[in-house]
Amino acid sequence: MTVDAVLGVWRNVAMPLWSFFKDTRNVFKKDELGLEISQIALPAALALTADPIASLVDTAFIGHIGPVELAAVGVAIAIFNQVSKIAIFPLVSITTSFVAEEDTAVSLRGEAKEIEVMEMGPTVDDERDELIPKLGFTNKVSPTISSHIKLSEGRNQKRHVSSASSALVIGSVLGLIQALFLIFASEPILNYMGVKSDSPMLKPAQQYLILRSLGAPAVLLSLAMQGVFRGFKDTKTPLYATMVGDIANIILDPIFIFLFGMGVSGAAIAHVISQYIISLILMWRLMDQVYLLPPSVKDLQLGRFLKNGSLLLMRVIAATFCVTLAASLASRLGSTSMAAFQVCLQVWLATSLLADGLAVAGQAILASAFAKNDHDKVKATASRVLQMGLVLGLVLSVVVAIVLQFASGLFTKDVHVLRHLSLGIPFVAVTQPINSLAFVFDGINFGASDFAYSAYSMVSVAIVSILCLFVLFSSHGFVGIWVALSIFMSLRALAGCLRMGTRTGPWGFLKG
């Protein structure tokens, strides 16, 4: 291919994509769209970062026990996150899109029926006569108003949402399977991660992993419910529940770890208790809005969930395998390198997940807009969340670079671990804008229900990234791991750019 041909392809991709980054002066405009994004994104971002922050608190407490325990917990958390994300991410993402689409369809049918009634009036006088005394109106109230009130009341009552019921069933089953798998296969998995039978990390890592696994059913069920609330564009309820649970975790950590002398086991128990608290709060709130049991088994959308879930399962395995492989390679360098990698990784994930709040907002709004075929709102929403994501990433880059230079001592006092931390901090800081765009592009594609492209593109990205991990680890060790992870996130962002830039799939309307 000639240089002119390459430039031509690039222009065809870059020009449509550039249209999403125009009018950046409106990025924080407080219009209707801006307020809708903010009301969904801010609580979602805070809820998403709450769990990594709780893990950071665990890391800080355990770091004061010793570097071996810190490294052991780092490996155990990496394993738990790997297995959890395989189940959680497809479930939450699909639930958010399906619930948003179903809720929008119900609203559209309700609006159409309301317009019809307002134009034609009621057809059954008895219904009107029964409604008026119940509401305390006189017989002077018009039939149109009475019917309008009845329909409005009906939309505010509890309702059947089949996709929500399906998510709860699948989440419960997957949670039990995950708990059993991690409990009975903990030692072989740790051996695979580089923690051999003669390693001092094996015993504390196994203790933490087995106890933490007891909370897996609560984790998957609560996150399935979070997906339902996101589909309703309600991210405040999950935030409140997560905050209560994580505050409980922070309070219980020092009690179990130091006061009761339980060490890493105490940290795991505190975390499990917090997850069950979160799950119970969400269940209580969800029962007020929807019927948890569907009218019949036929109403469960299990086939639709499994079809799209298998695609996202492939995607998540590819994505999380790269991060887990990186953790495994770091553990092979010894407890010092693994301890430093654990701190850098937790900060990397916690800050990057702030952008995932924008991704959640984009997904929920776009799913509704696509259901209405409102392409103007689709383009406006995608443009706004991408611009916000880029600005957020640049701000995080500066904040992380400054804060980590002075806050490293909060995690450990070990001089060797601190030296390795100084090598990883620049990568954590510089990749923040890239990470933000990658997460936002994911949310945009999920909102468009573009699950197949998301899956296949991630597999391609993972293959290249895994090769980079092995090559760079062999030649540059700890630094090479972080260079490979930076390449991984860059390719994820590029994959999102290409889909929209080439105007294919659900973005074909941009050709018009």
Coordinates of C-alpha atoms in Angstrom, one line a residue:
M1 CA 0.0 0.0 0.0
T2 CA 1.4 3.4 -1.0
V3 CA 1.8 6.4 1.4
D4 CA -1.0 8.2 -0.4
A5 CA -3.3 5.2 0.1
V6 CA -2.4 5.0 3.8
L7 CA -3.0 8.8 4.2
G8 CA -6.3 8.4 2.4
V9 CA -7.5 5.7 4.8
W10 CA -6.4 7.8 7.8
R11 CA -8.4 10.8 6.5
N12 CA -11.5 8.6 6.0
V13 CA -11.2 7.5 9.7
A14 CA -10.0 10.7 11.3
M15 CA -12.4 13.2 9.7
P16 CA -15.6 11.5 11.0
L17 CA -14.0 10.9 14.4
W18 CA -12.8 14.5 14.6
S19 CA -16.4 15.6 14.4
F20 CA -16.9 14.1 17.9
F21 CA -14.2 16.4 19.3
K22 CA -15.5 19.7 17.8
D23 CA -17.0 22.4 19.9
T24 CA -14.9 21.5 23.0
R25 CA -15.9 24.8 24.6
N26 CA -19.3 23.2 25.3
V27 CA -17.8 20.2 27.1
F28 CA -19.0 21.3 30.5
K29 CA -22.0 23.2 29.3
K30 CA -24.9 22.9 31.8
D31 CA -27.6 22.1 29.2
E32 CA -30.1 19.3 29.4
L33 CA -27.6 16.7 28.0
G34 CA -24.8 17.9 30.2
L35 CA -26.9 17.6 33.4
E36 CA -28.2 14.2 32.4
I37 CA -24.7 12.9 31.9
S38 CA -23.4 14.4 35.2
Q39 CA -26.4 13.0 37.2
I40 CA -25.6 9.5 36.0
A41 CA -21.8 9.7 35.6
L42 CA -20.8 11.3 39.0
P43 CA -22.5 8.8 41.3
A44 CA -21.5 5.9 39.0
A45 CA -17.8 7.0 39.0
L46 CA -17.9 7.3 42.8
A47 CA -19.5 3.9 43.2
L48 CA -17.0 2.3 40.7
T49 CA -14.0 3.7 42.5
A50 CA -15.3 2.8 46.0
D51 CA -14.3 -0.9 45.7
P52 CA -10.7 -0.2 44.4
I53 CA -10.4 2.4 47.1
A54 CA -11.5 -0.2 49.7
S55 CA -8.8 -2.5 48.2
L56 CA -6.3 0.3 48.6
V57 CA -7.3 0.6 52.3
D58 CA -6.8 -3.2 52.6
T59 CA -3.4 -2.8 50.9
A60 CA -2.4 0.1 53.2
F61 CA -3.3 -1.9 56.3
I62 CA -1.7 -5.1 55.1
G63 CA 1.5 -3.2 54.0
H64 CA 2.2 -2.5 57.6
I65 CA 2.2 -6.2 58.4
G66 CA 5.0 -6.9 56.0
P67 CA 6.1 -7.0 52.3
V68 CA 5.4 -10.7 52.1
E69 CA 1.8 -10.3 53.2
L70 CA 1.4 -7.3 50.9
A71 CA 2.7 -9.3 47.9
A72 CA 0.5 -12.3 48.8
V73 CA -2.7 -10.3 49.0
G74 CA -1.7 -8.6 45.7
V75 CA -1.6 -12.0 44.0
A76 CA -4.9 -13.1 45.6
I77 CA -6.7 -9.9 44.7
A78 CA -5.5 -10.3 41.1
I79 CA -6.9 -13.8 40.9
F80 CA -10.2 -12.8 42.5
N81 CA -10.6 -9.8 40.2
Q82 CA -9.7 -12.0 37.1
V83 CA -12.3 -14.6 37.9
S84 CA -14.9 -12.1 39.1
K85 CA -14.6 -9.9 36.0
I86 CA -15.1 -12.9 33.7
A87 CA -18.6 -13.2 35.2
I88 CA -19.3 -9.6 36.4
F89 CA -18.5 -7.5 33.3
P90 CA -20.7 -9.3 30.8
L91 CA -23.5 -9.5 33.2
V92 CA -23.5 -5.8 34.3
S93 CA -22.9 -4.4 30.8
I94 CA -25.6 -6.5 29.1
T95 CA -28.1 -5.8 32.0
T96 CA -27.6 -2.0 31.7
S97 CA -28.2 -2.0 28.0
F98 CA -31.2 -4.4 28.0
V99 CA -32.9 -2.7 31.0
A100 CA -32.4 0.7 29.4
E101 CA -33.9 -0.5 26.1
E102 CA -36.8 -2.3 27.8
D103 CA -37.6 0.7 30.0
T104 CA -37.5 3.0 27.0
A105 CA -39.8 0.7 25.0
V106 CA -42.3 0.6 27.9
S107 CA -42.2 4.4 28.2
L108 CA -42.8 4.9 24.5
R109 CA -45.8 2.5 24.6
G110 CA -47.1 4.4 27.6
E111 CA -46.7 7.7 25.9
A112 CA -48.4 6.5 22.8
K113 CA -51.3 5.1 24.8
E114 CA -51.6 8.3 26.8
I115 CA -51.8 10.4 23.6
E116 CA -54.4 8.1 22.2
V117 CA -56.5 8.4 25.4
M118 CA -56.1 12.2 25.5
E119 CA -57.3 12.5 21.9
M120 CA -60.2 10.0 22.0
G121 CA -61.2 10.1 25.7
P122 CA -62.0 7.1 27.8
T123 CA -64.2 4.3 26.3
V124 CA -65.4 2.9 29.6
D125 CA -67.3 5.3 31.9
D126 CA -67.2 3.0 34.8
E127 CA -63.4 3.2 34.9
R128 CA -63.6 7.0 35.0
D129 CA -66.3 7.0 37.7
E130 CA -64.2 4.6 39.8
L131 CA -61.1 6.7 39.4
I132 CA -62.5 10.1 40.3
P133 CA -63.7 9.4 43.8
K134 CA -60.5 7.5 44.6
L135 CA -58.4 10.6 43.7
G136 CA -60.7 13.0 45.5
F137 CA -61.8 14.9 42.4
T138 CA -65.3 16.2 41.7
N139 CA -67.3 15.3 38.7
K140 CA -66.1 18.4 37.0
V141 CA -62.7 16.8 36.3
S142 CA -62.5 16.0 32.6
P143 CA -62.2 12.5 31.4
T144 CA -59.0 13.3 29.6
I145 CA -57.3 14.5 32.8
S146 CA -58.6 11.6 34.7
S147 CA -57.2 9.1 32.2
H148 CA -53.9 11.0 32.1
I149 CA -53.6 10.7 35.9
K150 CA -54.4 7.0 35.8
L151 CA -51.7 6.3 33.2
S152 CA -49.1 8.4 35.0
E153 CA -49.8 6.5 38.3
G154 CA -49.4 3.2 36.5
R155 CA -45.9 4.1 35.3
N156 CA -44.8 4.9 38.9
Q157 CA -46.0 1.5 40.3
K158 CA -43.9 -1.6 40.6
R159 CA -43.4 -3.3 37.3
H160 CA -42.2 -6.5 35.7
V161 CA -38.8 -6.0 34.0
S162 CA -37.8 -9.4 32.5
S163 CA -34.2 -8.4 31.9
A164 CA -33.8 -7.5 35.5
S165 CA -35.2 -10.8 36.7
S166 CA -32.9 -12.6 34.3
A167 CA -29.8 -10.7 35.6
L168 CA -30.6 -11.7 39.2
V169 CA -31.0 -15.4 38.3
I170 CA -27.8 -15.5 36.3
G171 CA -25.9 -13.4 38.9
S172 CA -26.9 -15.8 41.8
V173 CA -25.8 -18.9 39.9
L174 CA -22.5 -17.5 38.7
G175 CA -21.7 -16.3 42.3
L176 CA -22.1 -19.7 43.7
I177 CA -20.0 -21.3 40.9
Q178 CA -17.2 -18.7 41.4
A179 CA -17.1 -19.3 45.2
L180 CA -16.8 -23.1 44.8
F181 CA -14.2 -22.8 42.1
L182 CA -11.9 -20.5 44.0
I183 CA -12.2 -22.3 47.3
F184 CA -11.3 -25.8 45.9
A185 CA -8.8 -24.6 43.2
S186 CA -7.0 -21.9 45.2
E187 CA -3.6 -23.7 45.5
P188 CA -3.3 -24.7 41.8
I189 CA -4.3 -21.3 40.7
L190 CA -1.7 -19.7 43.0
N191 CA 0.9 -22.0 41.7
Y192 CA 0.1 -20.9 38.2
M193 CA 0.4 -17.3 39.3
G194 CA 4.0 -18.0 40.3
V195 CA 3.4 -18.6 44.1
K196 CA 5.0 -22.1 44.5
S197 CA 4.7 -24.5 47.4
D198 CA 8.0 -23.3 48.9
S199 CA 7.1 -19.6 48.6
P200 CA 6.4 -17.7 51.9
M201 CA 3.5 -16.0 50.0
L202 CA 1.5 -19.2 49.6
K203 CA -0.1 -19.5 53.0
P204 CA -1.3 -15.9 53.4
A205 CA -2.4 -15.7 49.8
Q206 CA -4.4 -18.9 50.1
Q207 CA -6.0 -17.8 53.3
Y208 CA -7.0 -14.4 51.8
L209 CA -8.3 -15.9 48.6
I210 CA -10.5 -18.6 50.2
L211 CA -12.1 -16.3 52.7
R212 CA -12.6 -13.6 50.1
S213 CA -14.3 -16.1 47.8
L214 CA -17.1 -16.6 50.4
G215 CA -18.3 -13.1 49.3
A216 CA -18.5 -14.0 45.6
P217 CA -22.3 -14.7 45.6
A218 CA -22.9 -11.2 47.2
V219 CA -20.5 -9.5 44.7
L220 CA -22.1 -10.9 41.6
L221 CA -25.7 -10.4 42.8
S222 CA -25.0 -6.8 43.9
L223 CA -23.4 -6.0 40.6
A224 CA -26.2 -7.5 38.7
M225 CA -28.6 -5.2 40.6
Q226 CA -26.3 -2.3 39.9
G227 CA -26.7 -3.0 36.2
V228 CA -30.5 -2.9 36.7
F229 CA -30.3 0.5 38.4
R230 CA -28.0 1.8 35.7
G231 CA -30.5 0.8 33.1
F232 CA -33.0 2.9 35.0
K233 CA -30.4 5.8 34.9
D234 CA -30.3 5.6 38.7
T235 CA -26.7 5.5 39.8
K236 CA -27.3 7.2 43.2
T237 CA -28.8 4.1 44.8
P238 CA -25.7 1.9 44.0
L239 CA -23.5 4.7 45.3
Y240 CA -25.2 4.9 48.6
A241 CA -25.2 1.1 49.1
T242 CA -21.5 0.9 48.1
M243 CA -20.5 3.7 50.4
V244 CA -22.2 2.1 53.4
G245 CA -20.5 -1.3 52.6
D246 CA -17.1 0.2 52.1
I247 CA -17.3 2.3 55.2
A248 CA -18.1 -0.9 57.1
N249 CA -15.0 -2.5 55.5
I250 CA -12.7 0.4 56.5
I251 CA -14.0 0.3 60.1
L252 CA -13.7 -3.5 60.4
D253 CA -10.2 -3.8 58.7
P254 CA -8.1 -2.6 61.7
I255 CA -10.4 -4.4 64.2
F256 CA -10.0 -7.8 62.5
I257 CA -6.4 -7.3 61.3
F258 CA -4.8 -5.8 64.4
L259 CA -7.2 -5.9 67.4
F260 CA -8.2 -9.5 66.8
G261 CA -4.7 -10.4 65.4
M262 CA -6.2 -12.1 62.3
G263 CA -3.8 -10.5 59.8
V264 CA -4.7 -11.1 56.1
S265 CA -7.6 -13.3 57.1
G266 CA -9.1 -10.4 59.0
A267 CA -8.9 -8.2 55.9
A268 CA -10.7 -10.8 53.8
I269 CA -13.5 -11.2 56.4
A270 CA -14.0 -7.5 56.6
H271 CA -14.3 -7.3 52.9
V272 CA -16.8 -10.2 52.7
I273 CA -19.0 -8.6 55.3
S274 CA -19.1 -5.3 53.4
Q275 CA -20.1 -7.1 50.2
Y276 CA -23.1 -8.7 51.8
I277 CA -24.2 -5.4 53.3
I278 CA -24.1 -3.8 49.9
S279 CA -26.1 -6.7 48.4
L280 CA -28.8 -6.5 51.0
I281 CA -29.3 -2.8 50.7
L282 CA -29.6 -3.0 46.9
M283 CA -32.1 -5.9 47.1
W284 CA -34.2 -3.9 49.6
R285 CA -34.3 -0.9 47.3
L286 CA -34.9 -2.9 44.1
M287 CA -37.9 -4.7 45.6
D288 CA -39.7 -1.3 45.8
Q289 CA -39.4 -0.8 42.1
V290 CA -39.7 -4.1 40.3
Y291 CA -41.1 -7.6 40.9
L292 CA -38.1 -9.8 41.4
L293 CA -39.9 -12.9 40.1
P294 CA -41.1 -12.9 36.5
P295 CA -44.7 -13.9 35.6
S296 CA -43.3 -17.1 34.1
V297 CA -40.1 -18.8 33.2
K298 CA -40.8 -17.9 29.5
D299 CA -40.4 -14.2 30.4
L300 CA -36.8 -14.7 31.3
Q301 CA -34.5 -13.5 28.5
L302 CA -31.9 -16.2 29.2
G303 CA -31.2 -16.9 25.6
R304 CA -30.6 -13.3 24.7
F305 CA -28.4 -12.9 27.8
L306 CA -26.3 -16.0 27.0
K307 CA -25.9 -15.1 23.3
N308 CA -24.5 -11.6 24.0
G309 CA -22.9 -12.6 27.3
S310 CA -20.8 -15.2 25.5
L311 CA -19.4 -12.4 23.3
L312 CA -18.6 -10.2 26.2
L313 CA -17.2 -13.2 28.1
M314 CA -14.7 -13.7 25.4
R315 CA -13.8 -10.0 25.6
V316 CA -13.4 -9.9 29.3
I317 CA -11.3 -13.1 29.4
A318 CA -9.0 -11.5 26.8
A319 CA -8.8 -8.1 28.7
T320 CA -8.3 -9.4 32.2
F321 CA -5.9 -12.2 31.1
C322 CA -3.5 -9.4 30.1
V323 CA -3.6 -7.8 33.5
T324 CA -3.5 -11.1 35.3
L325 CA -0.5 -12.2 33.2
A326 CA 1.2 -9.0 34.1
A327 CA 0.7 -9.7 37.8
S328 CA 1.9 -13.2 37.4
L329 CA 5.1 -12.0 35.7
A330 CA 5.6 -9.4 38.5
S331 CA 5.3 -12.1 41.1
R332 CA 8.1 -14.1 39.4
L333 CA 10.4 -11.2 40.1
G334 CA 9.9 -11.7 43.8
S335 CA 7.9 -10.2 46.6
T336 CA 9.4 -6.8 46.4
S337 CA 8.5 -6.3 42.7
M338 CA 5.0 -7.8 43.3
A339 CA 4.3 -5.5 46.3
A340 CA 5.2 -2.4 44.2
F341 CA 3.2 -3.7 41.2
Q342 CA 0.2 -4.3 43.5
V343 CA 0.2 -0.7 44.7
C344 CA 0.7 0.8 41.2
L345 CA -2.0 -1.4 39.8
Q346 CA -4.6 -0.6 42.4
V347 CA -3.9 3.2 41.9
W348 CA -4.0 2.7 38.1
L349 CA -7.4 0.9 38.3
A350 CA -8.9 3.2 40.9
T351 CA -8.2 6.4 39.0
S352 CA -9.0 5.0 35.6
L353 CA -12.4 3.8 36.8
L354 CA -13.5 7.4 37.3
A355 CA -13.8 7.5 33.5
D356 CA -15.9 4.4 33.6
G357 CA -18.6 6.6 35.3
L358 CA -18.8 8.5 32.0
A359 CA -18.9 5.2 30.2
V360 CA -21.9 4.1 32.3
A361 CA -23.7 7.4 31.5
G362 CA -22.9 7.1 27.8
Q363 CA -24.1 3.5 27.7
A364 CA -27.4 4.2 29.5
I365 CA -28.3 7.3 27.4
L366 CA -27.1 5.9 24.1
A367 CA -29.1 2.6 24.7
S368 CA -32.3 4.7 25.1
A369 CA -31.4 7.0 22.2
F370 CA -30.8 4.0 19.8
A371 CA -34.1 2.5 21.0
K372 CA -35.8 5.7 19.9
N373 CA -33.7 6.0 16.7
D374 CA -32.7 9.5 17.9
H375 CA -29.4 9.7 16.0
D376 CA -28.9 13.4 16.9
K377 CA -28.9 12.6 20.6
V378 CA -26.6 9.6 19.9
K379 CA -24.0 11.8 18.2
A380 CA -24.3 14.6 20.8
T381 CA -24.0 12.1 23.7
A382 CA -21.0 10.3 22.2
S383 CA -19.3 13.6 21.5
R384 CA -19.9 15.0 25.0
V385 CA -18.7 11.9 26.9
L386 CA -15.6 11.5 24.8
Q387 CA -14.6 15.2 25.4
M388 CA -15.3 14.8 29.1
G389 CA -13.2 11.6 29.2
L390 CA -10.2 13.3 27.6
V391 CA -10.3 16.3 30.0
L392 CA -10.7 13.9 32.9
G393 CA -7.7 11.9 31.8
L394 CA -5.5 14.9 31.5
V395 CA -6.5 16.1 35.0
L396 CA -5.9 12.6 36.5
S397 CA -2.5 12.4 34.9
V398 CA -1.3 15.5 36.8
V399 CA -3.0 14.6 40.0
V400 CA -1.6 11.0 40.1
A401 CA 1.9 12.2 39.2
I402 CA 1.9 14.7 42.1
V403 CA 0.1 12.6 44.8
L404 CA 1.9 9.4 44.3
Q405 CA 5.3 11.0 44.7
F406 CA 4.4 12.1 48.2
A407 CA 1.9 9.3 49.2
S408 CA 4.0 6.2 48.4
G409 CA 5.0 5.9 52.1
L410 CA 1.4 5.3 53.1
F411 CA 1.5 1.9 51.5
T412 CA 4.9 0.6 52.7
K413 CA 8.1 1.7 54.5
D414 CA 10.3 -0.8 52.7
V415 CA 13.0 1.0 50.8
H416 CA 13.3 -1.6 48.0
V417 CA 9.5 -1.5 47.4
L418 CA 9.6 2.3 47.3
R419 CA 12.4 2.2 44.7
H420 CA 10.3 0.0 42.4
L421 CA 7.3 2.2 43.0
S422 CA 9.2 5.1 41.6
L423 CA 9.7 3.2 38.3
G424 CA 6.0 2.4 37.9
I425 CA 4.5 5.8 38.9
P426 CA 5.4 7.6 35.6
F427 CA 3.5 4.9 33.6
V428 CA 0.5 5.1 35.9
A429 CA 0.3 8.9 35.4
V430 CA 1.0 9.2 31.7
T431 CA -1.5 6.6 30.7
Q432 CA -4.5 8.2 32.4
P433 CA -5.8 10.1 29.3
I434 CA -5.5 6.9 27.2
N435 CA -7.2 4.8 29.8
S436 CA -10.1 7.3 30.1
L437 CA -10.7 7.3 26.3
A438 CA -10.5 3.5 26.2
F439 CA -13.2 3.1 29.0
V440 CA -15.5 5.7 27.4
F441 CA -15.2 4.1 24.0
D442 CA -16.2 0.8 25.6
G443 CA -19.3 2.4 27.1
I444 CA -20.3 4.0 23.8
N445 CA -20.0 0.6 22.0
F446 CA -22.0 -1.1 24.7
G447 CA -24.7 1.6 24.4
A448 CA -24.9 0.8 20.7
S449 CA -25.2 -2.9 21.6
D450 CA -22.1 -3.5 19.5
F451 CA -21.1 -6.5 21.5
A452 CA -19.6 -8.5 18.7
Y453 CA -17.2 -5.8 17.6
S454 CA -16.2 -5.2 21.2
A455 CA -15.4 -8.9 21.7
Y456 CA -13.4 -9.5 18.5
S457 CA -11.4 -6.3 18.7
M458 CA -10.4 -7.0 22.3
V459 CA -9.2 -10.5 21.4
S460 CA -7.0 -9.0 18.7
V461 CA -5.7 -6.3 21.1
A462 CA -5.0 -9.0 23.7
I463 CA -3.0 -11.2 21.4
V464 CA -0.7 -8.3 20.5
S465 CA -0.4 -7.2 24.1
I466 CA 0.4 -10.7 25.4
L467 CA 3.3 -10.9 23.0
C468 CA 4.5 -7.5 24.1
L469 CA 4.3 -8.6 27.7
F470 CA 6.5 -11.6 27.2
V471 CA 9.1 -9.8 25.0
L472 CA 9.3 -6.7 27.2
F473 CA 9.4 -8.7 30.5
S474 CA 12.3 -10.7 29.2
S475 CA 14.3 -7.7 28.3
H476 CA 13.3 -5.0 30.8
G477 CA 11.7 -6.8 33.7
F478 CA 9.4 -4.6 35.9
V479 CA 9.6 -1.6 33.6
G480 CA 8.9 -3.8 30.6
I481 CA 5.6 -5.0 32.2
W482 CA 4.4 -1.4 32.5
V483 CA 5.4 -0.6 29.0
A484 CA 3.4 -3.5 27.7
L485 CA 0.3 -2.5 29.8
S486 CA 0.6 1.0 28.3
I487 CA 0.5 -0.6 24.8
F488 CA -2.5 -2.7 25.8
M489 CA -4.6 0.4 26.9
S490 CA -3.4 2.3 23.8
L491 CA -4.6 -0.4 21.5
R492 CA -8.0 -0.6 23.3
A493 CA -8.5 3.1 22.7
L494 CA -7.5 2.7 19.1
A495 CA -10.0 -0.1 18.5
G496 CA -12.8 2.2 19.7
C497 CA -11.6 5.0 17.5
L498 CA -11.7 2.7 14.4
R499 CA -15.3 1.6 14.8
M500 CA -16.7 5.1 14.9
G501 CA -14.1 6.5 12.5
T502 CA -14.9 4.0 9.8
R503 CA -18.7 4.6 10.3
T504 CA -19.5 0.9 10.3
G505 CA -21.9 -1.2 12.3
P506 CA -24.3 0.9 14.4
W507 CA -22.4 4.0 13.3
G508 CA -23.4 3.6 9.7
F509 CA -25.9 6.5 10.1
L510 CA -22.9 8.9 10.2
K511 CA -22.5 8.4 6.4
G512 CA -25.7 10.2 5.8

